[in-house]
PDB file of C-alpha atoms and ligand atoms in Angstrom:
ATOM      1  CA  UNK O   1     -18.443  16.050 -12.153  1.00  0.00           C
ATOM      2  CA  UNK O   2     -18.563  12.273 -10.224  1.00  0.00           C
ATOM      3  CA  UNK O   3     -16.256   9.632  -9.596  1.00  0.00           C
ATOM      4  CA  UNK O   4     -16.762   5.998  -9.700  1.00  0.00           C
ATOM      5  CA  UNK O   5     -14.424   2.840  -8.707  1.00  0.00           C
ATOM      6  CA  UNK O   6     -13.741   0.017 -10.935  1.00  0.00           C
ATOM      7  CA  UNK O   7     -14.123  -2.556  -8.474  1.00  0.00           C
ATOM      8  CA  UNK O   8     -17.570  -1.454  -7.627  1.00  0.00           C
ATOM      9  CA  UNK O   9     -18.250  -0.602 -11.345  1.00  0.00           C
ATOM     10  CA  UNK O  10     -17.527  -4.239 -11.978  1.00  0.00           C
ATOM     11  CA  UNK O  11     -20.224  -5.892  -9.438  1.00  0.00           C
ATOM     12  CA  UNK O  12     -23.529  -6.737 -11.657  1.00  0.00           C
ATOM     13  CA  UNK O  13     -26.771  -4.962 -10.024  1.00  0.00           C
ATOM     14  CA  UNK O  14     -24.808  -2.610  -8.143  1.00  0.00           C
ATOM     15  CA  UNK O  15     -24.674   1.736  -9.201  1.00  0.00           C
ATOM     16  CA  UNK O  16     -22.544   4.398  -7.056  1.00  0.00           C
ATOM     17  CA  UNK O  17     -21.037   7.650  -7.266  1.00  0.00           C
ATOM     18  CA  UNK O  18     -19.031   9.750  -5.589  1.00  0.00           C
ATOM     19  CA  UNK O  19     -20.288  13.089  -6.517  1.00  0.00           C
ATOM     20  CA  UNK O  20     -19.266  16.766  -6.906  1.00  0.00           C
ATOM     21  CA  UNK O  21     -20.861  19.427  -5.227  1.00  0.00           C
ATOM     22  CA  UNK O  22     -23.220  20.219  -7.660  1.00  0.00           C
ATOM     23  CA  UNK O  23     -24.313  16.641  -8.317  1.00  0.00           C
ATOM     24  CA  UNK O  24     -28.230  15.855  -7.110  1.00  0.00           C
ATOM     25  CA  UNK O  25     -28.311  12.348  -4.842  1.00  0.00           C
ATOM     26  CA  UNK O  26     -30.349  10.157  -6.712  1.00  0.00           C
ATOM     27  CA  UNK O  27     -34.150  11.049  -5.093  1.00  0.00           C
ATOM     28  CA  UNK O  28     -35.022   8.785  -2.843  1.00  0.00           C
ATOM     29  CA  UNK O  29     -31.919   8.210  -1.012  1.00  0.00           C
ATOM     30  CA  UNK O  30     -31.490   7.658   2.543  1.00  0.00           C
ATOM     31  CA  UNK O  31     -28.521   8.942   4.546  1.00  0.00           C
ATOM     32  CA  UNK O  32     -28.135   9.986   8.290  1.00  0.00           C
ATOM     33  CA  UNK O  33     -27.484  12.856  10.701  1.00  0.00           C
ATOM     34  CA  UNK O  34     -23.819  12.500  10.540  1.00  0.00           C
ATOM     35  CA  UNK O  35     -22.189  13.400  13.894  1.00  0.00           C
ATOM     36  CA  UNK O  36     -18.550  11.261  13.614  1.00  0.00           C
ATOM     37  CA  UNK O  37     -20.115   8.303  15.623  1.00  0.00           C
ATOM     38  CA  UNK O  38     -18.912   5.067  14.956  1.00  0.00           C
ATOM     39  CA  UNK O  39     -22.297   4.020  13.862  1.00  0.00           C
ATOM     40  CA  UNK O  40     -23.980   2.153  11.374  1.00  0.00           C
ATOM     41  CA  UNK O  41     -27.546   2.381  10.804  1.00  0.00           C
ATOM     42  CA  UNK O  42     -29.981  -0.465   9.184  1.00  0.00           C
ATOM     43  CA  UNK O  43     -31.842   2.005   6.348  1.00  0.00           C
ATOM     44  CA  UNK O  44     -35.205  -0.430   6.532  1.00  0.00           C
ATOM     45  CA  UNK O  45     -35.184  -0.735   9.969  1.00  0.00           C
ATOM     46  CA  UNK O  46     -34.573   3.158  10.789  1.00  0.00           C
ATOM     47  CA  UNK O  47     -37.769   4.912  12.003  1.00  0.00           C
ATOM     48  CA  UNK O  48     -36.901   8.260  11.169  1.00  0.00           C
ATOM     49  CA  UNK O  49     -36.502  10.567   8.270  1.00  0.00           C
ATOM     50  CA  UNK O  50     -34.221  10.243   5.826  1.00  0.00           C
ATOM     51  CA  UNK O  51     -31.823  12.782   7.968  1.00  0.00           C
ATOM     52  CA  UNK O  52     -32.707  12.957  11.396  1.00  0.00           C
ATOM     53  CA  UNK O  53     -31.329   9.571  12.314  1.00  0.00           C
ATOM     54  CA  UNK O  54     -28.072  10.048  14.066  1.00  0.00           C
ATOM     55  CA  UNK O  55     -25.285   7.738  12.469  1.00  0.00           C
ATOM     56  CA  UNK O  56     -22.257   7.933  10.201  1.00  0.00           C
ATOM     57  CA  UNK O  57     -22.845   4.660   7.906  1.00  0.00           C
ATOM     58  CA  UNK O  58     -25.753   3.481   6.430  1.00  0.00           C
ATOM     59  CA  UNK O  59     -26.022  -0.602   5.455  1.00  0.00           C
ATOM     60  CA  UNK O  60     -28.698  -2.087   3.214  1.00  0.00           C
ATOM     61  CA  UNK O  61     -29.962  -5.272   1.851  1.00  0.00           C
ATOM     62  CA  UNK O  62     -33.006  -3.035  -0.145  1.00  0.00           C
ATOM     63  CA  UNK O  63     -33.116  -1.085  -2.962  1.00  0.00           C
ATOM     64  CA  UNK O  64     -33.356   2.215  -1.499  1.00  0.00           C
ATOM     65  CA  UNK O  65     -30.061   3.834  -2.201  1.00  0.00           C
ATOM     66  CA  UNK O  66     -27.736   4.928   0.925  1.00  0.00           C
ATOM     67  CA  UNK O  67     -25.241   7.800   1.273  1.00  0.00           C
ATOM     68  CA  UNK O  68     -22.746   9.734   2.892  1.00  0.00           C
ATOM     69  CA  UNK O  69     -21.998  13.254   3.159  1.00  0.00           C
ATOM     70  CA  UNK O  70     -18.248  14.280   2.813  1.00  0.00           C
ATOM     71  CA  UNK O  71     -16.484  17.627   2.627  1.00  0.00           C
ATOM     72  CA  UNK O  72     -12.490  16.321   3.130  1.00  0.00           C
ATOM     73  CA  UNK O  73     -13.344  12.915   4.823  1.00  0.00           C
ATOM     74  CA  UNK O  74     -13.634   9.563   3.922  1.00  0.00           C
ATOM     75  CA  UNK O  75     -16.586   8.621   1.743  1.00  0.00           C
ATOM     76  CA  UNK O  76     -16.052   4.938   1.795  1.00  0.00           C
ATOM     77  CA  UNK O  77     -18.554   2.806  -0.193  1.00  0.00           C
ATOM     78  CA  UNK O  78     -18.900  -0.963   0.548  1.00  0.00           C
ATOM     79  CA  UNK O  79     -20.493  -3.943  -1.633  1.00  0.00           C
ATOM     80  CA  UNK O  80     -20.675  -7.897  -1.527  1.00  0.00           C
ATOM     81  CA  UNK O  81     -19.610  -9.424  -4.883  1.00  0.00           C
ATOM     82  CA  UNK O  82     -23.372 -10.490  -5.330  1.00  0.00           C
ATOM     83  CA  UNK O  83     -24.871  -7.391  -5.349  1.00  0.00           C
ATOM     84  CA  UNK O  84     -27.488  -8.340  -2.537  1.00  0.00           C
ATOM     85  CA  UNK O  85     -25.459  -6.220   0.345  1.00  0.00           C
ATOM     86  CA  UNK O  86     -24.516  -2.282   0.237  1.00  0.00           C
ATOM     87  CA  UNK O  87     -23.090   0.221   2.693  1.00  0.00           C
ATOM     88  CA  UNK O  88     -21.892   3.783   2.573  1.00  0.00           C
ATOM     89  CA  UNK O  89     -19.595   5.050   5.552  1.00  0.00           C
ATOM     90  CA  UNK O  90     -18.866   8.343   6.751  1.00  0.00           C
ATOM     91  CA  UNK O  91     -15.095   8.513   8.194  1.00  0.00           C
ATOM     92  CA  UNK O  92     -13.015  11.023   9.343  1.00  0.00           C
ATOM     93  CA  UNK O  93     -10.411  10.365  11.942  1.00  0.00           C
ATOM     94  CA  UNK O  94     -13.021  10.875  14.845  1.00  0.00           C
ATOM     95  CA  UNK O  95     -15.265   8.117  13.316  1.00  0.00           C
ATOM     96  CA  UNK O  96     -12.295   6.024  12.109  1.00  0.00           C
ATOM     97  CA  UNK O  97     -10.372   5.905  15.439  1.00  0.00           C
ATOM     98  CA  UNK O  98     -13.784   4.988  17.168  1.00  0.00           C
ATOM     99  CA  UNK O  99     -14.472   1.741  14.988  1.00  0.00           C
ATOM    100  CA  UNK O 100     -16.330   2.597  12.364  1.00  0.00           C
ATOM    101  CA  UNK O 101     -15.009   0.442   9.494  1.00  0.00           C
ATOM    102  CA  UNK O 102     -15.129  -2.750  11.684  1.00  0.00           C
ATOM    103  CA  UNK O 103     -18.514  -1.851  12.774  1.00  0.00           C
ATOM    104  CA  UNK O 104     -19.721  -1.772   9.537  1.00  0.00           C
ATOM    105  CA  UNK O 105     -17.539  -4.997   8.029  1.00  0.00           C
ATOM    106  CA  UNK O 106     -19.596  -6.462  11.426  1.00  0.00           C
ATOM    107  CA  UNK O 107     -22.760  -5.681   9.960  1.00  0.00           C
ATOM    108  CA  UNK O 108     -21.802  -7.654   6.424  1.00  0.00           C
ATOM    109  CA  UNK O 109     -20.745 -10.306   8.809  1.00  0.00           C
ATOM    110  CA  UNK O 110     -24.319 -10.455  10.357  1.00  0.00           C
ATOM    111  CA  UNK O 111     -25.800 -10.995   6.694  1.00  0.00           C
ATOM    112  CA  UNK O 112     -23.514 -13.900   6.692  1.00  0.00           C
ATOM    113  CA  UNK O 113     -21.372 -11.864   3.769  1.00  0.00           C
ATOM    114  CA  UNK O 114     -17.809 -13.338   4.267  1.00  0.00           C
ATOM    115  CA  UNK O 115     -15.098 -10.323   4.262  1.00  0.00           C
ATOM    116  CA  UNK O 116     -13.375 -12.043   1.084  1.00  0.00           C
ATOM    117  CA  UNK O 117     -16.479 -11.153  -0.950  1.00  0.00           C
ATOM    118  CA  UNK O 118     -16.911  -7.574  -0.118  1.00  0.00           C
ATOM    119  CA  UNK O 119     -15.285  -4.906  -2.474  1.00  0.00           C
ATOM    120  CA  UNK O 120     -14.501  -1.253  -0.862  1.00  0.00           C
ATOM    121  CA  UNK O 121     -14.290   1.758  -2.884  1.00  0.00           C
ATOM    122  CA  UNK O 122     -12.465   5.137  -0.851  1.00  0.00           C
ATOM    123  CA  UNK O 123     -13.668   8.090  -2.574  1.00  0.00           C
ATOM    124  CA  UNK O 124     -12.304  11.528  -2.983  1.00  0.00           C
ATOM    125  CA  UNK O 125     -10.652  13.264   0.291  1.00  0.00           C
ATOM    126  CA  UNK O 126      -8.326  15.103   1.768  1.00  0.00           C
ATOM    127  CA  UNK O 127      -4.380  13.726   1.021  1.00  0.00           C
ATOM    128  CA  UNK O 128      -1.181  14.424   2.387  1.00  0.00           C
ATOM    129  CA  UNK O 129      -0.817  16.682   0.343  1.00  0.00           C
ATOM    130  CA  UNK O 130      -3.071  19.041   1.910  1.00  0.00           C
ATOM    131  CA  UNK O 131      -3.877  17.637   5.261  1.00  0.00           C
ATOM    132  CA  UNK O 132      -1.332  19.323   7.977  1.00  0.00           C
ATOM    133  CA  UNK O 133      -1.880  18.888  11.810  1.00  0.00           C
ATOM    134  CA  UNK O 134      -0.468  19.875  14.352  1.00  0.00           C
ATOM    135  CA  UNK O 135       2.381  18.068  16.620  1.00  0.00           C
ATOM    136  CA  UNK O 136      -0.248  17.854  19.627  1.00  0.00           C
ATOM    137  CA  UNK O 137      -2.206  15.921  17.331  1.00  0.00           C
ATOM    138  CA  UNK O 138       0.560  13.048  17.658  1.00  0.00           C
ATOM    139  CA  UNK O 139      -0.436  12.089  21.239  1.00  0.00           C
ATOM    140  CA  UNK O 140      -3.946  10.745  20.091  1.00  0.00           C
ATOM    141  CA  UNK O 141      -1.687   8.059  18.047  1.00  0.00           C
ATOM    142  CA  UNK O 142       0.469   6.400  20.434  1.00  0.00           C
ATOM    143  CA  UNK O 143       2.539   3.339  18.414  1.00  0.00           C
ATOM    144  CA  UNK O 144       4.648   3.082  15.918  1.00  0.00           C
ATOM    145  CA  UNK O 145       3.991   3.670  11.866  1.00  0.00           C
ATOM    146  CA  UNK O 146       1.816   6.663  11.955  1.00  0.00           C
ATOM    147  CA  UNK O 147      -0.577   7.823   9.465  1.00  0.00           C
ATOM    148  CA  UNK O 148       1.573  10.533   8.436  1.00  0.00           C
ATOM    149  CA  UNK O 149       4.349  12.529   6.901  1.00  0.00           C
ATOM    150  CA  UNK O 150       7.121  14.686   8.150  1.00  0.00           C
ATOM    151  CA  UNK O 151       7.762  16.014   5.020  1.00  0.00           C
ATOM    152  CA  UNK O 152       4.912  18.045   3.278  1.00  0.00           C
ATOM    153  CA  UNK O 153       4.125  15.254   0.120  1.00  0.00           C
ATOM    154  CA  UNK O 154       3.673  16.634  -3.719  1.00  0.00           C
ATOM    155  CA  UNK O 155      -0.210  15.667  -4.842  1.00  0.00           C
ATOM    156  CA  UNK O 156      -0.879  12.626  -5.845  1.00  0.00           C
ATOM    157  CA  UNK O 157      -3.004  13.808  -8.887  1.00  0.00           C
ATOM    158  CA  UNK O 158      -2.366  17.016 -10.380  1.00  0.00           C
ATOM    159  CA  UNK O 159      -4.099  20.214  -8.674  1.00  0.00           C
ATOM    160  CA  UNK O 160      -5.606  22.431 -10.240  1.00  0.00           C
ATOM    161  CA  UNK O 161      -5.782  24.840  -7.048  1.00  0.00           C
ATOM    162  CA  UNK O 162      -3.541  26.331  -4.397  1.00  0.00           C
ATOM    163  CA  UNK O 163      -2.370  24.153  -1.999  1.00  0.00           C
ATOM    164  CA  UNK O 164      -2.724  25.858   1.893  1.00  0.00           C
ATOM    165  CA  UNK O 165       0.031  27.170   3.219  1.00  0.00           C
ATOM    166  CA  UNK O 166       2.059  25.078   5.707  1.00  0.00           C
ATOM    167  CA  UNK O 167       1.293  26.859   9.053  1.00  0.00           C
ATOM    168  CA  UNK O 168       3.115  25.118  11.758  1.00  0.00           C
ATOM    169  CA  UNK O 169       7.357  24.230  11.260  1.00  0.00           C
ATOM    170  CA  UNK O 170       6.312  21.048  13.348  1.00  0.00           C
ATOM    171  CA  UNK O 171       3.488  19.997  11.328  1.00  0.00           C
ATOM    172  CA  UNK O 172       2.763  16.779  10.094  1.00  0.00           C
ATOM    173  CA  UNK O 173       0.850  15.564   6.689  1.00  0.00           C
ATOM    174  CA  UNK O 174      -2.062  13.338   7.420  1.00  0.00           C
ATOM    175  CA  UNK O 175      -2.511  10.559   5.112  1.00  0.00           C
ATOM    176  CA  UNK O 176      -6.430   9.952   5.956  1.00  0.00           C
ATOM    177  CA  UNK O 177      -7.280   7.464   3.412  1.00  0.00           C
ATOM    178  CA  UNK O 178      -4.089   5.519   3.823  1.00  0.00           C
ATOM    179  CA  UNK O 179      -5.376   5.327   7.494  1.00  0.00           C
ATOM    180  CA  UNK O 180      -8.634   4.180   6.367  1.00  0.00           C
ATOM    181  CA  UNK O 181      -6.788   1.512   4.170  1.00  0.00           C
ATOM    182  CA  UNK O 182      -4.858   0.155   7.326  1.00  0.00           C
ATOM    183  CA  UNK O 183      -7.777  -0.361   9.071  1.00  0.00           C
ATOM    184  CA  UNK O 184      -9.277  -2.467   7.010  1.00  0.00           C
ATOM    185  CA  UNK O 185      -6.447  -4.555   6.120  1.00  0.00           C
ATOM    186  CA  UNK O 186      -6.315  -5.118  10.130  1.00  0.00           C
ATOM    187  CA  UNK O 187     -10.200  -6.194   9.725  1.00  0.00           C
ATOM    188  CA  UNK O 188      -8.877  -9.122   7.619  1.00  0.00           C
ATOM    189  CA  UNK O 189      -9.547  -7.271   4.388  1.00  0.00           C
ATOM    190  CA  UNK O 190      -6.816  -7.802   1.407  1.00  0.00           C
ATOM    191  CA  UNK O 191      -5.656  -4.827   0.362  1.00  0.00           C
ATOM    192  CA  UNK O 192      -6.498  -5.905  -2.950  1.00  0.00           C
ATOM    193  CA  UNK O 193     -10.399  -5.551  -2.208  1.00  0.00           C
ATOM    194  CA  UNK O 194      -9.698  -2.043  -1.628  1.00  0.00           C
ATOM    195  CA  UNK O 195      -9.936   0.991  -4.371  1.00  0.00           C
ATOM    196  CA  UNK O 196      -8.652   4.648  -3.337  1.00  0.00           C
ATOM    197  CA  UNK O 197      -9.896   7.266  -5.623  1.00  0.00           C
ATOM    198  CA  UNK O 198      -6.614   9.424  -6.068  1.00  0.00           C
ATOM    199  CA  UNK O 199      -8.133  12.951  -6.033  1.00  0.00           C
ATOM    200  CA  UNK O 200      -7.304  15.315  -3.358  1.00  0.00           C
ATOM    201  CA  UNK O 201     -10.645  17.502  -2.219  1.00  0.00           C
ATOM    202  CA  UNK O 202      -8.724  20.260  -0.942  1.00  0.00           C
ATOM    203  CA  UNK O 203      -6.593  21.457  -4.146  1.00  0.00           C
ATOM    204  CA  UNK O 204      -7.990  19.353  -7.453  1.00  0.00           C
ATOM    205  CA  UNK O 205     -10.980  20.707  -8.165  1.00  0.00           C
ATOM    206  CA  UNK O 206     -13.794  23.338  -7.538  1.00  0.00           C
ATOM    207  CA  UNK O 207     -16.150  20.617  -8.153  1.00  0.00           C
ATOM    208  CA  UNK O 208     -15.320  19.201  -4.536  1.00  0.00           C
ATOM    209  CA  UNK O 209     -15.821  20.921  -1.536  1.00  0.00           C
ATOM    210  CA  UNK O 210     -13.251  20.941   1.379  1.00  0.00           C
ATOM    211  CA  UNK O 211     -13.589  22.195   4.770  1.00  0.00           C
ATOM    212  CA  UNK O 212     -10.395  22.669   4.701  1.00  0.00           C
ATOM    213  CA  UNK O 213      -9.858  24.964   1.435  1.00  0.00           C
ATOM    214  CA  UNK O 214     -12.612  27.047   3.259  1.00  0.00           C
ATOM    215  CA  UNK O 215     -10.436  27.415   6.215  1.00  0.00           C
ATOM    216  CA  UNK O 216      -8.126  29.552   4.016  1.00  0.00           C
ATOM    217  CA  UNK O 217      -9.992  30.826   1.243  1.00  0.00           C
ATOM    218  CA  UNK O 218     -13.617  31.147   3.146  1.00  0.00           C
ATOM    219  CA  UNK O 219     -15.868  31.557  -0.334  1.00  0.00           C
ATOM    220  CA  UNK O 220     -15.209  27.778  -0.545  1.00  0.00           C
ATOM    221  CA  UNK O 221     -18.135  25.769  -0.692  1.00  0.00           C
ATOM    222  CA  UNK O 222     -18.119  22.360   1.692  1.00  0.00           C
ATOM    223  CA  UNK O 223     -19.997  18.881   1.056  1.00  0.00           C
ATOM    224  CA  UNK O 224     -20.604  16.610  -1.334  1.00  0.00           C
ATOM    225  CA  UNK O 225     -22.737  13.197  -1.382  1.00  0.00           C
ATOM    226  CA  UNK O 226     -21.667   9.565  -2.631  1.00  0.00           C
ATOM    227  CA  UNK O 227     -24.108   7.101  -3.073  1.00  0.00           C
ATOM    228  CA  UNK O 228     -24.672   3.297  -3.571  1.00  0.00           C
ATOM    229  CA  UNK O 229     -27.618   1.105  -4.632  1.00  0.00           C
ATOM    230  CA  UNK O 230     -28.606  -2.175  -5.358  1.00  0.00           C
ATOM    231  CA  UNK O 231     -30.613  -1.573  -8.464  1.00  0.00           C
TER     232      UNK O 231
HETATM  233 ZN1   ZN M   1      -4.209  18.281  -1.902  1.00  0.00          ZN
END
């Protein structure tokens, strides 16, 4: 079972996916050795393996496919309108907080791609619905408007699994992509340009692993790819 975005769907010369667990990553694609850094690595111009090199995005102007590894994080996929210009970004709060959107809307910038013709596509993850943290977790978001919910909120797609138990009185409800979408929209990206895919990783489907299912129920298988590519 995949996932795809309209708005990428609709780009001529462009294929993605956001796929399940069980999905094989078309052959020769190239992702990194994702440590939530905020960086973006050139696929032609990387001398390693497909792999080894350390980074959390991968940009491209080739043909060589690029991807992302994702268990409840962002898999956020990026293309120009003219199909010449891919990305595929790794983000979970770590690599979020750090930069890594604007460092990768930097690197369209470099190719002279203006950030009215790029469309964004946020794949499955971890919602609300599912994402508690804990109060402490509120001092590394000083300001006002936080990414989150006081009150625990229903799925926004139907699950098909158990949620996880609420385990703190004081916790909070992270709303990850929604963070993901405010970032962008401070980069000077319309909200518009933006897709969220509106399945939940943690209680929708067995075909998605979720670090944090396995938390609670530990058989739970974690990671799945997404994928873009100029074709
Ligand atoms: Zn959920």
């Amino acid at each position: 079972m995949s996932w795809t975005a309209r708005n990428l769907t609709d780009i001529p010369g462009i294929a993605h996916g956001f796929l399940g667990i069980d999905d094989a990553l078309p052959a020769n694609a190239f992702y990194c050795n994702q440590k939530h850094t905020a960086d973006i690595v050139d696929s032609g111009a990387a001398a390693e393996a497909c792999g080894d090199r350390v980074g959390d995005g991968v940009f491209t102007q080739e043909h060589t496919p690029v991807a992302v590894m994702t268990a409840d994080c962002l898999p956020v996929l990026i293309a120009s309108t003219d199909g010449q210009h891919v990305a595929a970004v790794h983000g979970g709060w770590k690599g979020l907080k750090a930069g890594i959107l604007g460092n990768a809307l930097a690197r369209f910038d470099q190719a002279q791609v203006a950030r009215d013709r790029l469309r964004i596509a946020i794949g499955p993850s971890i919602k609300p619905c599912c994402y508690e943290v804990s109060a402490d977790f509120r001092a590394l978001w000083p300001g006002a408007n936080p990414p989150w919910y006081r009150e625990r909120p229903a799925p926004t797609h139907p699950n098909a699994l158990p949620q996880p138990p609420a385990m703190n009185p004081d916790g909070l409800w992270f709303d990850l992509a929604g963070y993901g979408v405010r970032l962008l929209t401070q980069q000077g990206i319309d909200s518009a340009q933006v897709e969220v895919v509106d399945i939940c990783t943690c209680c929708h489907t067995h075909a998605l692993g979720s670090y944090r299912r396995r938390t609670h129920w530990p058989t739970t298988r974690t990671q799945q790819f997404s994928w873009i590519a100029r074709v």
